[in-house]
């Protein structure tokens, strides 16, 4: 059924792409109402996307358990965790504390005692890996890497009170030496800003080009066809 | 000494763990925290609002960003309640609902504020940027009821507030996308939005991306990472979790500087030795 699988999605993409590209710049009441209606559709559709995601997650982990691949126990833990959170969440109607009494619900307990610390731990691991990677890989091999290292040191020094305190003592001894906080702020507001703006403009141009290719049916990988047409 | 070049990374992990735990056992309270212009601007934006001005705080983070952004939320709520602003809080990320609700409940109880009259919690709505777009059209269409099931139009806190531009100030505390940039593109800068004043806070890794928006004035004030949060706590006059975290951050930054210098020295020494 190439008509339903290809032509209809391409037509929908073209129609909505063009209409809402224009709509963004038209603050007329009709245009606003149209956006409100489509926004409601989007909210409903994105709700279905969540079910699709959960279904895919279940299938993948169920397959790991069935084949007993190494580490399949973690998949079992995923199912157990999902079950506990969903059951407590449904019973508490998604509330971490009772609306009437303010008392913590079972869902609130699992959220605050399990989910919050576990999420924090996952993120905190980054600090350990960054320290290890910095020791192994952050080497001065030329002028470029020296400048990068110097900027990193200034920012790390200037972004903590201890660094500012130690630098203040140095600045007191050397007349005219600016505070480290001022230097790091200058790096962020000038060197960083210039580089970031260049990157952002490049990304924005790329997004515009890709969007136009999708609207006009040149880029079809979202249909599962793989790659562009031309 | 050469063995250090191939040091088991678990020794580095152990060093970092020890350094991070030291201030927990014995707080050093390092002096020297100075405030920076973006944080001062964030503070001024809230401080200059007249009493009863409507102020929207969008909490676009989950527990992974708790150490950096929850202190900002707590200090912002305390600041806003002290200024007697009408505060509306919402989430664009579902993972943060419990943290935000708890922070709001505690801050409002401390300040003696009443739900519905002084503050409202809208909670989370599926849809990412579409929520922002929808609120730009009509808040009550997007959020027919708040977190506690009450219609916005039935609450005094929403008096004169129908769409986003009716807020005197909007703040996005963000750990990713959707976050500050989404509020700029789909909220503040959207044609017909009225260009409401927007301030933001973001995690340390995202902070560098926000400076272009600060320069253009699309962002009126900004707090970056835990250091920024500590600066804001200092301006508000509270001793919060970010200020306490500055000891750990100071020591870990210096440890990383130390291991990078050590790694470079060793590489330099043994490169020369190898050349001979």
CSV table of C-alpha atoms in Angstrom, one decimal:
chain,number,residue,atom,x,y,z
A,1,UNK,CA,0.0,0.0,0.0
A,2,UNK,CA,2.5,2.7,-1.1
A,3,UNK,CA,-0.3,5.3,-1.2
A,4,UNK,CA,-1.1,4.9,2.5
A,5,UNK,CA,2.5,4.3,3.6
A,6,UNK,CA,4.2,6.9,1.5
A,7,UNK,CA,2.0,9.4,-0.3
A,8,UNK,CA,-0.4,10.2,2.6
A,9,UNK,CA,2.3,10.8,5.2
A,10,UNK,CA,4.3,13.0,2.7
A,11,UNK,CA,1.1,15.0,1.9
A,12,UNK,CA,0.4,15.5,5.6
A,13,UNK,CA,3.9,16.6,6.3
A,14,UNK,CA,3.9,19.0,3.3
A,15,UNK,CA,0.5,20.5,4.2
A,16,UNK,CA,1.2,20.9,8.0
A,17,UNK,CA,4.8,22.0,7.4
A,18,UNK,CA,3.8,24.9,5.0
A,19,UNK,CA,0.7,25.9,7.0
A,20,UNK,CA,2.4,26.1,10.3
A,21,UNK,CA,5.5,27.7,8.9
A,22,UNK,CA,3.2,30.6,7.9
A,23,UNK,CA,1.1,30.4,11.0
A,24,UNK,CA,4.1,31.1,13.3
A,25,UNK,CA,4.4,34.6,11.8
A,26,UNK,CA,0.6,35.4,11.7
A,27,UNK,CA,-0.7,36.5,15.1
A,28,UNK,CA,-4.3,36.8,13.7
A,29,UNK,CA,-7.2,35.3,15.8
A,30,UNK,CA,-8.0,32.6,13.2
A,31,UNK,CA,-4.4,31.6,13.0
A,32,UNK,CA,-4.2,31.4,16.8
A,33,UNK,CA,-7.4,29.3,17.0
A,34,UNK,CA,-6.0,26.9,14.4
A,35,UNK,CA,-2.8,26.5,16.5
A,36,UNK,CA,-4.9,25.9,19.6
A,37,UNK,CA,-6.8,23.1,17.9
A,38,UNK,CA,-3.7,21.4,16.4
A,39,UNK,CA,-2.0,21.8,19.8
A,40,UNK,CA,-4.7,19.7,21.4
A,41,UNK,CA,-4.2,17.1,18.7
A,42,UNK,CA,-0.4,17.1,19.4
A,43,UNK,CA,-1.0,16.6,23.1
A,44,UNK,CA,-3.2,13.6,22.4
A,45,UNK,CA,-0.8,12.1,19.9
A,46,UNK,CA,2.3,12.6,22.2
A,47,UNK,CA,0.3,10.7,24.8
A,48,UNK,CA,0.1,7.7,22.4
A,49,UNK,CA,3.8,8.0,21.8
A,50,UNK,CA,4.4,7.3,25.4
A,51,UNK,CA,2.6,4.0,25.2
A,52,UNK,CA,4.6,3.1,22.1
A,53,UNK,CA,7.8,3.8,24.0
A,54,UNK,CA,6.7,1.7,27.0
A,55,UNK,CA,5.7,-1.2,24.6
A,56,UNK,CA,9.1,-1.1,22.9
A,57,UNK,CA,10.9,-1.1,26.3
A,58,UNK,CA,8.9,-4.1,27.5
A,59,UNK,CA,9.5,-6.1,24.3
A,60,UNK,CA,13.2,-5.4,24.4
A,61,UNK,CA,13.6,-6.4,28.1
A,62,UNK,CA,11.3,-9.4,27.9
A,63,UNK,CA,13.4,-10.7,25.0
A,64,UNK,CA,16.6,-10.3,27.1
A,65,UNK,CA,15.0,-12.3,30.0
A,66,UNK,CA,13.7,-15.0,27.6
A,67,UNK,CA,17.1,-15.5,26.0
A,68,UNK,CA,18.8,-15.1,29.4
A,69,UNK,CA,21.5,-12.9,27.9
A,70,UNK,CA,24.3,-11.7,30.3
A,71,UNK,CA,22.8,-9.1,32.6
A,72,UNK,CA,19.2,-10.3,32.1
A,73,UNK,CA,18.7,-9.8,35.9
A,74,UNK,CA,18.7,-6.0,35.3
A,75,UNK,CA,15.8,-6.4,32.9
A,76,UNK,CA,13.9,-8.2,35.7
A,77,UNK,CA,14.7,-5.3,38.0
A,78,UNK,CA,13.3,-2.9,35.3
A,79,UNK,CA,10.0,-4.8,35.3
A,80,UNK,CA,9.9,-4.9,39.1
A,81,UNK,CA,10.7,-1.1,39.4
A,82,UNK,CA,8.1,-0.3,36.7
A,83,UNK,CA,5.5,-2.4,38.5
A,84,UNK,CA,6.1,-0.8,41.9
A,85,UNK,CA,6.1,2.8,40.5
A,86,UNK,CA,2.9,2.2,38.4
A,87,UNK,CA,0.9,0.5,41.1
A,88,UNK,CA,1.8,3.0,43.8
A,89,UNK,CA,1.4,5.8,41.3
A,90,UNK,CA,-2.1,4.7,40.3
A,91,UNK,CA,-3.2,4.1,43.9
A,92,UNK,CA,-2.0,7.6,44.8
A,93,UNK,CA,-3.5,9.1,41.6
A,94,UNK,CA,0.0,10.4,40.7
A,95,UNK,CA,0.3,12.5,43.9
A,96,UNK,CA,3.4,12.3,46.0
A,97,UNK,CA,1.5,13.7,49.0
A,98,UNK,CA,-2.1,13.7,50.0
A,99,UNK,CA,-4.0,16.8,48.8
A,100,UNK,CA,-6.1,16.9,52.0
A,101,UNK,CA,-3.6,16.1,54.7
A,102,UNK,CA,-0.3,16.7,53.1
A,103,UNK,CA,0.9,13.3,54.2
A,104,UNK,CA,3.4,11.5,51.9
A,105,UNK,CA,1.8,8.7,49.8
A,106,UNK,CA,3.5,5.3,49.0
A,107,UNK,CA,4.2,6.8,45.5
A,108,UNK,CA,5.8,9.8,47.2
A,109,UNK,CA,8.0,7.5,49.3
A,110,UNK,CA,9.2,5.5,46.3
A,111,UNK,CA,9.8,8.7,44.4
A,112,UNK,CA,11.7,10.6,47.1
A,113,UNK,CA,13.5,7.6,48.7
A,114,UNK,CA,14.3,5.6,45.6
A,115,UNK,CA,14.0,7.6,42.4
A,116,UNK,CA,15.5,10.9,43.5
A,117,UNK,CA,18.7,9.4,45.1
A,118,UNK,CA,19.2,6.9,42.2
A,119,UNK,CA,18.8,9.6,39.6
A,120,UNK,CA,21.3,11.9,41.5
A,121,UNK,CA,23.7,9.0,41.8
A,122,UNK,CA,23.7,8.4,38.1
A,123,UNK,CA,24.4,12.0,37.4
A,124,UNK,CA,27.1,12.3,40.1
A,125,UNK,CA,29.1,9.4,38.5
A,126,UNK,CA,30.0,11.9,35.8
A,127,UNK,CA,32.2,13.7,38.2
A,128,UNK,CA,34.3,10.6,38.8
A,129,UNK,CA,34.6,9.8,35.1
A,130,UNK,CA,35.5,13.4,34.3
A,131,UNK,CA,38.4,13.3,36.8
A,132,UNK,CA,39.7,10.0,35.5
A,133,UNK,CA,39.4,11.2,31.8
A,134,UNK,CA,41.0,14.5,32.6
A,135,UNK,CA,44.0,12.7,34.2
A,136,UNK,CA,44.5,10.5,31.2
A,137,UNK,CA,43.5,12.5,28.2
A,138,UNK,CA,43.8,16.3,28.9
A,139,UNK,CA,47.3,16.7,27.6
A,140,UNK,CA,49.1,19.8,26.2
A,141,UNK,CA,50.3,18.7,22.8
A,142,UNK,CA,50.4,22.1,21.1
A,143,UNK,CA,49.2,25.7,21.2
A,144,UNK,CA,45.5,24.8,20.7
A,145,UNK,CA,45.4,22.4,23.6
A,146,UNK,CA,47.4,24.7,25.8
A,147,UNK,CA,44.9,27.5,25.2
A,148,UNK,CA,42.0,25.1,26.0
A,149,UNK,CA,43.7,23.9,29.2
A,150,UNK,CA,44.4,27.5,30.3
A,151,UNK,CA,40.8,28.5,29.7
A,152,UNK,CA,39.6,25.5,31.6
A,153,UNK,CA,41.9,26.2,34.6
A,154,UNK,CA,40.8,29.9,34.7
A,155,UNK,CA,37.1,28.8,34.6
A,156,UNK,CA,37.5,26.1,37.2
A,157,UNK,CA,39.5,28.5,39.4
A,158,UNK,CA,37.1,31.3,39.0
A,159,UNK,CA,33.9,29.3,39.5
A,160,UNK,CA,34.5,28.3,43.1
A,161,UNK,CA,34.9,30.5,46.2
A,162,UNK,CA,38.2,28.9,47.2
A,163,UNK,CA,39.7,29.9,43.8
A,164,UNK,CA,38.3,33.4,44.1
A,165,UNK,CA,39.7,33.7,47.7
A,166,UNK,CA,43.2,32.6,46.7
A,167,UNK,CA,43.2,34.8,43.6
A,168,UNK,CA,42.1,37.8,45.7
A,169,UNK,CA,45.2,37.3,47.9
A,170,UNK,CA,47.3,37.3,44.7
A,171,UNK,CA,45.5,40.2,43.2
A,172,UNK,CA,46.2,42.2,46.4
A,173,UNK,CA,49.9,41.7,45.9
A,174,UNK,CA,49.9,42.5,42.1
A,175,UNK,CA,48.4,45.9,41.4
A,176,UNK,CA,46.0,46.1,38.5
A,177,UNK,CA,45.4,42.3,38.3
A,178,UNK,CA,41.6,41.7,37.8
A,179,UNK,CA,39.7,39.3,39.9
A,180,UNK,CA,39.5,35.7,38.6
A,181,UNK,CA,35.7,35.9,38.6
A,182,UNK,CA,35.9,38.9,36.2
A,183,UNK,CA,38.4,37.0,33.9
A,184,UNK,CA,36.2,33.9,33.8
A,185,UNK,CA,33.1,36.1,33.2
A,186,UNK,CA,34.9,37.8,30.3
A,187,UNK,CA,35.8,34.4,28.8
A,188,UNK,CA,32.2,33.3,29.0
A,189,UNK,CA,30.7,36.6,27.7
A,190,UNK,CA,33.2,37.1,24.9
A,191,UNK,CA,35.2,34.0,23.7
A,192,UNK,CA,32.5,31.5,24.6
A,193,UNK,CA,29.7,33.7,23.4
A,194,UNK,CA,31.3,34.2,20.0
A,195,UNK,CA,31.9,30.4,19.5
A,196,UNK,CA,28.5,29.5,20.8
A,197,UNK,CA,26.8,31.9,18.5
A,198,UNK,CA,28.6,30.5,15.5
A,199,UNK,CA,27.6,27.0,16.4
A,200,UNK,CA,24.0,28.0,17.0
A,201,UNK,CA,23.8,29.7,13.7
A,202,UNK,CA,25.2,26.7,12.0
A,203,UNK,CA,22.8,24.4,13.8
A,204,UNK,CA,19.9,26.6,12.9
A,205,UNK,CA,20.8,26.7,9.2
A,206,UNK,CA,21.1,22.9,9.3
A,207,UNK,CA,17.7,22.6,11.0
A,208,UNK,CA,16.1,24.9,8.4
A,209,UNK,CA,17.6,22.9,5.5
A,210,UNK,CA,16.6,19.5,7.0
A,211,UNK,CA,13.1,20.8,7.7
A,212,UNK,CA,12.6,22.1,4.2
A,213,UNK,CA,13.9,18.8,2.8
A,214,UNK,CA,11.3,17.0,5.0
A,215,UNK,CA,8.5,19.3,4.0
A,216,UNK,CA,9.2,18.9,0.3
A,217,UNK,CA,9.6,15.1,0.6
A,218,UNK,CA,13.3,15.0,-0.2
A,219,UNK,CA,14.3,13.7,3.2
A,220,UNK,CA,12.2,10.5,3.9
A,221,UNK,CA,14.1,8.7,6.6
A,222,UNK,CA,11.3,9.4,9.1
A,223,UNK,CA,9.1,7.1,6.9
A,224,UNK,CA,11.6,4.3,7.5
A,225,UNK,CA,12.9,4.5,3.9
A,226,UNK,CA,16.4,5.3,5.0
A,227,UNK,CA,18.3,8.3,3.7
A,228,UNK,CA,17.1,11.0,1.4
A,229,UNK,CA,15.9,10.8,-2.1
A,230,UNK,CA,18.2,13.2,-3.8
B,1,UNK,CA,56.6,7.1,38.9
B,2,UNK,CA,56.0,5.8,35.4
B,3,UNK,CA,53.4,3.5,36.8
B,4,UNK,CA,51.3,6.6,37.6
B,5,UNK,CA,50.7,7.1,33.9
B,6,UNK,CA,48.8,3.8,33.8
B,7,UNK,CA,47.3,4.2,37.2
B,8,UNK,CA,44.1,2.2,37.8
B,9,UNK,CA,41.3,4.7,37.4
B,10,UNK,CA,39.7,3.4,40.6
B,11,UNK,CA,42.4,5.3,42.6
B,12,UNK,CA,41.2,8.5,41.0
B,13,UNK,CA,37.6,7.6,41.9
B,14,UNK,CA,38.7,6.9,45.5
B,15,UNK,CA,40.5,10.3,45.6
B,16,UNK,CA,37.4,12.1,44.3
B,17,UNK,CA,35.2,10.3,46.8
B,18,UNK,CA,37.5,11.3,49.7
B,19,UNK,CA,37.6,14.9,48.5
B,20,UNK,CA,33.8,15.0,48.1
B,21,UNK,CA,33.2,13.5,51.6
B,22,UNK,CA,35.7,15.7,53.5
B,23,UNK,CA,33.4,18.8,53.6
B,24,UNK,CA,30.4,16.6,54.6
B,25,UNK,CA,32.3,15.5,57.7
B,26,UNK,CA,33.9,18.9,58.3
B,27,UNK,CA,32.4,21.9,56.6
B,28,UNK,CA,35.2,24.4,55.6
B,29,UNK,CA,32.9,27.3,54.6
B,30,UNK,CA,35.5,28.8,52.3
B,31,UNK,CA,35.2,32.5,52.0
B,32,UNK,CA,35.4,34.5,48.8
B,33,UNK,CA,32.1,34.0,47.0
B,34,UNK,CA,31.4,37.0,44.8
B,35,UNK,CA,28.3,37.7,42.8
B,36,UNK,CA,28.4,38.0,39.0
B,37,UNK,CA,26.4,40.3,36.8
B,38,UNK,CA,24.0,37.7,35.3
B,39,UNK,CA,23.0,36.5,38.8
B,40,UNK,CA,22.6,40.1,40.0
B,41,UNK,CA,20.3,40.7,37.0
B,42,UNK,CA,18.2,37.7,37.9
B,43,UNK,CA,17.9,38.9,41.4
B,44,UNK,CA,17.0,42.5,40.3
B,45,UNK,CA,14.3,41.2,37.9
B,46,UNK,CA,12.4,39.7,40.8
B,47,UNK,CA,13.3,42.3,43.3
B,48,UNK,CA,12.0,45.2,41.2
B,49,UNK,CA,8.5,43.7,40.7
B,50,UNK,CA,5.7,45.4,42.6
B,51,UNK,CA,3.7,43.5,45.2
B,52,UNK,CA,1.0,41.1,43.8
B,53,UNK,CA,2.7,41.0,40.4
B,54,UNK,CA,2.1,37.6,38.7
B,55,UNK,CA,5.3,35.6,38.4
B,56,UNK,CA,5.5,32.2,36.5
B,57,UNK,CA,8.2,29.7,37.4
B,58,UNK,CA,8.6,26.8,35.0
B,59,UNK,CA,10.6,23.9,36.6
B,60,UNK,CA,12.1,22.1,33.6
B,61,UNK,CA,14.3,19.6,35.4
B,62,UNK,CA,14.2,16.2,37.1
B,63,UNK,CA,16.1,14.8,40.1
B,64,UNK,CA,19.4,14.5,38.2
B,65,UNK,CA,19.6,18.3,38.4
B,66,UNK,CA,18.4,18.5,42.0
B,67,UNK,CA,21.7,19.8,43.5
B,68,UNK,CA,22.0,22.6,41.0
B,69,UNK,CA,18.4,23.7,40.4
B,70,UNK,CA,16.4,22.9,43.5
B,71,UNK,CA,18.3,25.5,45.6
B,72,UNK,CA,17.5,28.0,42.9
B,73,UNK,CA,13.8,27.1,43.1
B,74,UNK,CA,13.8,27.3,46.9
B,75,UNK,CA,15.6,30.7,47.0
B,76,UNK,CA,13.4,32.0,44.2
B,77,UNK,CA,10.2,31.0,46.0
B,78,UNK,CA,11.5,32.6,49.2
B,79,UNK,CA,12.4,35.8,47.4
B,80,UNK,CA,9.1,35.9,45.6
B,81,UNK,CA,7.0,35.3,48.7
B,82,UNK,CA,9.0,37.9,50.6
B,83,UNK,CA,8.1,40.4,47.8
B,84,UNK,CA,4.5,39.3,48.1
B,85,UNK,CA,4.3,38.2,44.4
B,86,UNK,CA,1.6,36.0,43.1
B,87,UNK,CA,3.5,32.9,42.2
B,88,UNK,CA,2.4,30.2,39.6
B,89,UNK,CA,4.6,27.1,39.3
B,90,UNK,CA,4.6,24.5,36.6
B,91,UNK,CA,6.7,21.6,35.2
B,92,UNK,CA,7.7,20.8,31.6
B,93,UNK,CA,9.5,17.7,32.9
B,94,UNK,CA,7.4,15.0,34.6
B,95,UNK,CA,10.3,13.7,36.8
B,96,UNK,CA,10.4,16.9,38.8
B,97,UNK,CA,6.8,17.0,40.1
B,98,UNK,CA,7.4,15.5,43.5
B,99,UNK,CA,10.5,17.7,44.2
B,100,UNK,CA,8.8,20.9,43.1
B,101,UNK,CA,5.5,20.2,44.9
B,102,UNK,CA,7.4,19.5,48.1
B,103,UNK,CA,9.6,22.7,47.8
B,104,UNK,CA,6.5,24.8,47.1
B,105,UNK,CA,4.6,23.3,50.0
B,106,UNK,CA,7.5,24.0,52.4
B,107,UNK,CA,8.2,27.5,51.2
B,108,UNK,CA,4.6,28.6,51.2
B,109,UNK,CA,4.1,27.2,54.8
B,110,UNK,CA,7.2,29.0,56.0
B,111,UNK,CA,6.0,32.3,54.5
B,112,UNK,CA,2.4,31.8,55.5
B,113,UNK,CA,1.1,31.9,51.9
B,114,UNK,CA,-2.3,30.6,50.9
B,115,UNK,CA,-2.9,28.2,48.0
B,116,UNK,CA,-5.1,29.8,45.3
B,117,UNK,CA,-4.7,33.3,46.7
B,118,UNK,CA,-0.9,33.7,46.8
B,119,UNK,CA,0.3,30.8,44.8
B,120,UNK,CA,-0.8,28.0,42.5
B,121,UNK,CA,0.9,24.8,41.3
B,122,UNK,CA,-0.2,23.8,37.8
B,123,UNK,CA,1.9,20.6,37.8
B,124,UNK,CA,3.0,18.8,34.6
B,125,UNK,CA,1.3,18.6,31.2
B,126,UNK,CA,2.3,16.3,28.4
B,127,UNK,CA,3.4,18.1,25.2
B,128,UNK,CA,6.8,19.8,25.8
B,129,UNK,CA,6.9,23.0,23.7
B,130,UNK,CA,3.2,22.7,22.8
B,131,UNK,CA,2.4,23.5,26.4
B,132,UNK,CA,4.3,26.8,26.0
B,133,UNK,CA,2.5,27.5,22.7
B,134,UNK,CA,-0.8,26.6,24.3
B,135,UNK,CA,-0.2,28.9,27.3
B,136,UNK,CA,0.5,31.7,24.9
B,137,UNK,CA,-3.0,31.2,23.5
B,138,UNK,CA,-5.0,30.5,26.7
B,139,UNK,CA,-3.7,29.2,30.0
B,140,UNK,CA,-6.9,27.5,31.0
B,141,UNK,CA,-7.2,25.6,27.7
B,142,UNK,CA,-3.8,24.1,28.3
B,143,UNK,CA,-4.3,23.6,32.0
B,144,UNK,CA,-8.0,23.2,32.6
B,145,UNK,CA,-7.2,22.4,36.3
B,146,UNK,CA,-4.2,22.8,38.5
B,147,UNK,CA,-2.3,20.0,40.3
B,148,UNK,CA,-5.0,19.9,43.0
B,149,UNK,CA,-7.9,19.9,40.5
B,150,UNK,CA,-9.0,23.5,40.8
B,151,UNK,CA,-9.6,25.6,37.7
B,152,UNK,CA,-7.2,28.5,37.2
B,153,UNK,CA,-10.0,31.0,36.7
B,154,UNK,CA,-11.4,30.2,40.1
B,155,UNK,CA,-8.2,31.2,41.8
B,156,UNK,CA,-7.3,34.8,42.9
B,157,UNK,CA,-3.7,34.2,41.9
B,158,UNK,CA,-4.8,34.2,38.3
B,159,UNK,CA,-6.7,37.4,38.4
B,160,UNK,CA,-5.9,39.3,35.2
B,161,UNK,CA,-3.8,36.4,33.9
B,162,UNK,CA,-5.2,34.7,30.9
B,163,UNK,CA,-2.2,34.2,28.6
B,164,UNK,CA,1.6,34.1,29.1
B,165,UNK,CA,2.1,37.7,28.3
B,166,UNK,CA,0.0,38.7,31.3
B,167,UNK,CA,2.7,37.5,33.6
B,168,UNK,CA,5.0,40.3,34.8
B,169,UNK,CA,8.0,37.9,34.8
B,170,UNK,CA,8.6,34.3,33.7
B,171,UNK,CA,11.5,32.1,34.9
B,172,UNK,CA,12.6,28.8,33.5
B,173,UNK,CA,14.8,26.6,35.7
B,174,UNK,CA,16.1,24.1,33.1
B,175,UNK,CA,18.3,21.0,32.9
B,176,UNK,CA,17.9,20.5,29.2
B,177,UNK,CA,15.3,20.6,26.5
B,178,UNK,CA,12.5,21.8,26.7
B,179,UNK,CA,13.9,24.6,28.9
B,180,UNK,CA,15.2,28.1,28.6
B,181,UNK,CA,15.6,28.0,24.8
B,182,UNK,CA,12.1,26.6,24.3
B,183,UNK,CA,10.7,29.5,26.4
B,184,UNK,CA,12.6,32.0,24.3
B,185,UNK,CA,11.6,30.5,20.9
B,186,UNK,CA,8.0,29.4,21.6
B,187,UNK,CA,7.1,31.7,24.4
B,188,UNK,CA,8.8,35.1,24.6
B,189,UNK,CA,9.9,35.7,21.0
B,190,UNK,CA,6.8,34.2,19.2
B,191,UNK,CA,5.0,36.8,17.1
B,192,UNK,CA,2.1,38.2,19.1
B,193,UNK,CA,3.5,36.9,22.4
B,194,UNK,CA,4.1,40.4,23.8
B,195,UNK,CA,7.8,39.6,24.6
B,196,UNK,CA,7.4,39.1,28.3
B,197,UNK,CA,10.5,39.4,30.5
B,198,UNK,CA,12.2,36.1,30.9
B,199,UNK,CA,14.9,35.0,33.3
B,200,UNK,CA,16.6,31.6,33.6
B,201,UNK,CA,18.7,29.1,35.5
B,202,UNK,CA,20.5,26.1,34.1
B,203,UNK,CA,22.9,23.4,35.1
B,204,UNK,CA,26.6,24.1,34.9
B,205,UNK,CA,27.0,22.1,31.7
B,206,UNK,CA,24.3,24.1,29.9
B,207,UNK,CA,25.4,27.5,31.2
B,208,UNK,CA,27.7,28.3,28.3
B,209,UNK,CA,24.8,28.0,25.8
B,210,UNK,CA,22.9,30.8,27.6
B,211,UNK,CA,25.3,33.7,27.2
B,212,UNK,CA,24.2,34.6,23.6
B,213,UNK,CA,20.7,35.1,24.9
B,214,UNK,CA,21.9,37.2,27.7
B,215,UNK,CA,23.8,39.5,25.4
B,216,UNK,CA,20.8,40.0,23.1
B,217,UNK,CA,18.5,40.7,26.1
B,218,UNK,CA,16.2,37.8,25.3
B,219,UNK,CA,17.2,36.6,28.8
B,220,UNK,CA,17.1,39.3,31.4
B,221,UNK,CA,19.0,37.4,34.1
B,222,UNK,CA,20.7,34.1,34.4
B,223,UNK,CA,21.9,31.6,37.1
B,224,UNK,CA,24.4,29.0,36.0
B,225,UNK,CA,25.2,25.9,37.9
B,226,UNK,CA,25.6,25.5,41.7
B,227,UNK,CA,28.0,28.4,41.9
B,228,UNK,CA,25.3,30.7,40.4
B,229,UNK,CA,22.8,29.2,42.8
B,230,UNK,CA,25.1,30.0,45.8
B,231,UNK,CA,25.5,33.6,44.5
B,232,UNK,CA,21.7,34.0,44.4
B,233,UNK,CA,21.3,32.5,47.9
B,234,UNK,CA,23.8,35.1,49.0
B,235,UNK,CA,21.8,37.9,47.4
B,236,UNK,CA,18.5,36.7,48.8
B,237,UNK,CA,20.2,36.3,52.2
B,238,UNK,CA,19.6,32.6,52.7
B,239,UNK,CA,22.1,29.9,53.6
B,240,UNK,CA,20.9,27.1,51.4
B,241,UNK,CA,22.1,23.8,49.9
B,242,UNK,CA,24.0,25.5,47.1
B,243,UNK,CA,26.1,27.6,49.5
B,244,UNK,CA,26.8,24.4,51.5
B,245,UNK,CA,27.8,22.6,48.2
B,246,UNK,CA,30.4,25.2,47.4
B,247,UNK,CA,32.9,23.4,49.7
B,248,UNK,CA,32.6,20.2,47.8
B,249,UNK,CA,32.7,22.1,44.4
B,250,UNK,CA,35.9,24.0,45.5
B,251,UNK,CA,37.8,20.9,46.5
B,252,UNK,CA,36.7,18.8,43.5
B,253,UNK,CA,37.7,21.6,41.1
B,254,UNK,CA,41.1,21.8,42.7
B,255,UNK,CA,41.5,18.1,42.7
B,256,UNK,CA,40.7,17.9,38.9
B,257,UNK,CA,43.2,20.8,38.3
B,258,UNK,CA,45.7,18.8,40.3
B,259,UNK,CA,45.3,15.5,38.4
B,260,UNK,CA,45.5,17.3,35.1
B,261,UNK,CA,48.7,19.0,36.1
B,262,UNK,CA,50.1,15.7,37.4
B,263,UNK,CA,49.1,13.9,34.2
B,264,UNK,CA,50.8,16.5,32.0
B,265,UNK,CA,53.9,16.6,34.1
B,266,UNK,CA,54.3,12.8,33.9
B,267,UNK,CA,53.6,12.8,30.2
B,268,UNK,CA,56.1,15.5,29.6
B,269,UNK,CA,58.8,13.8,31.7
B,270,UNK,CA,58.5,10.4,30.1
B,271,UNK,CA,58.1,11.8,26.6
B,272,UNK,CA,61.6,13.5,27.1
B,273,UNK,CA,62.9,10.3,28.6
B,274,UNK,CA,61.6,8.3,25.6
B,275,UNK,CA,63.2,10.7,23.2
B,276,UNK,CA,66.6,10.2,24.8
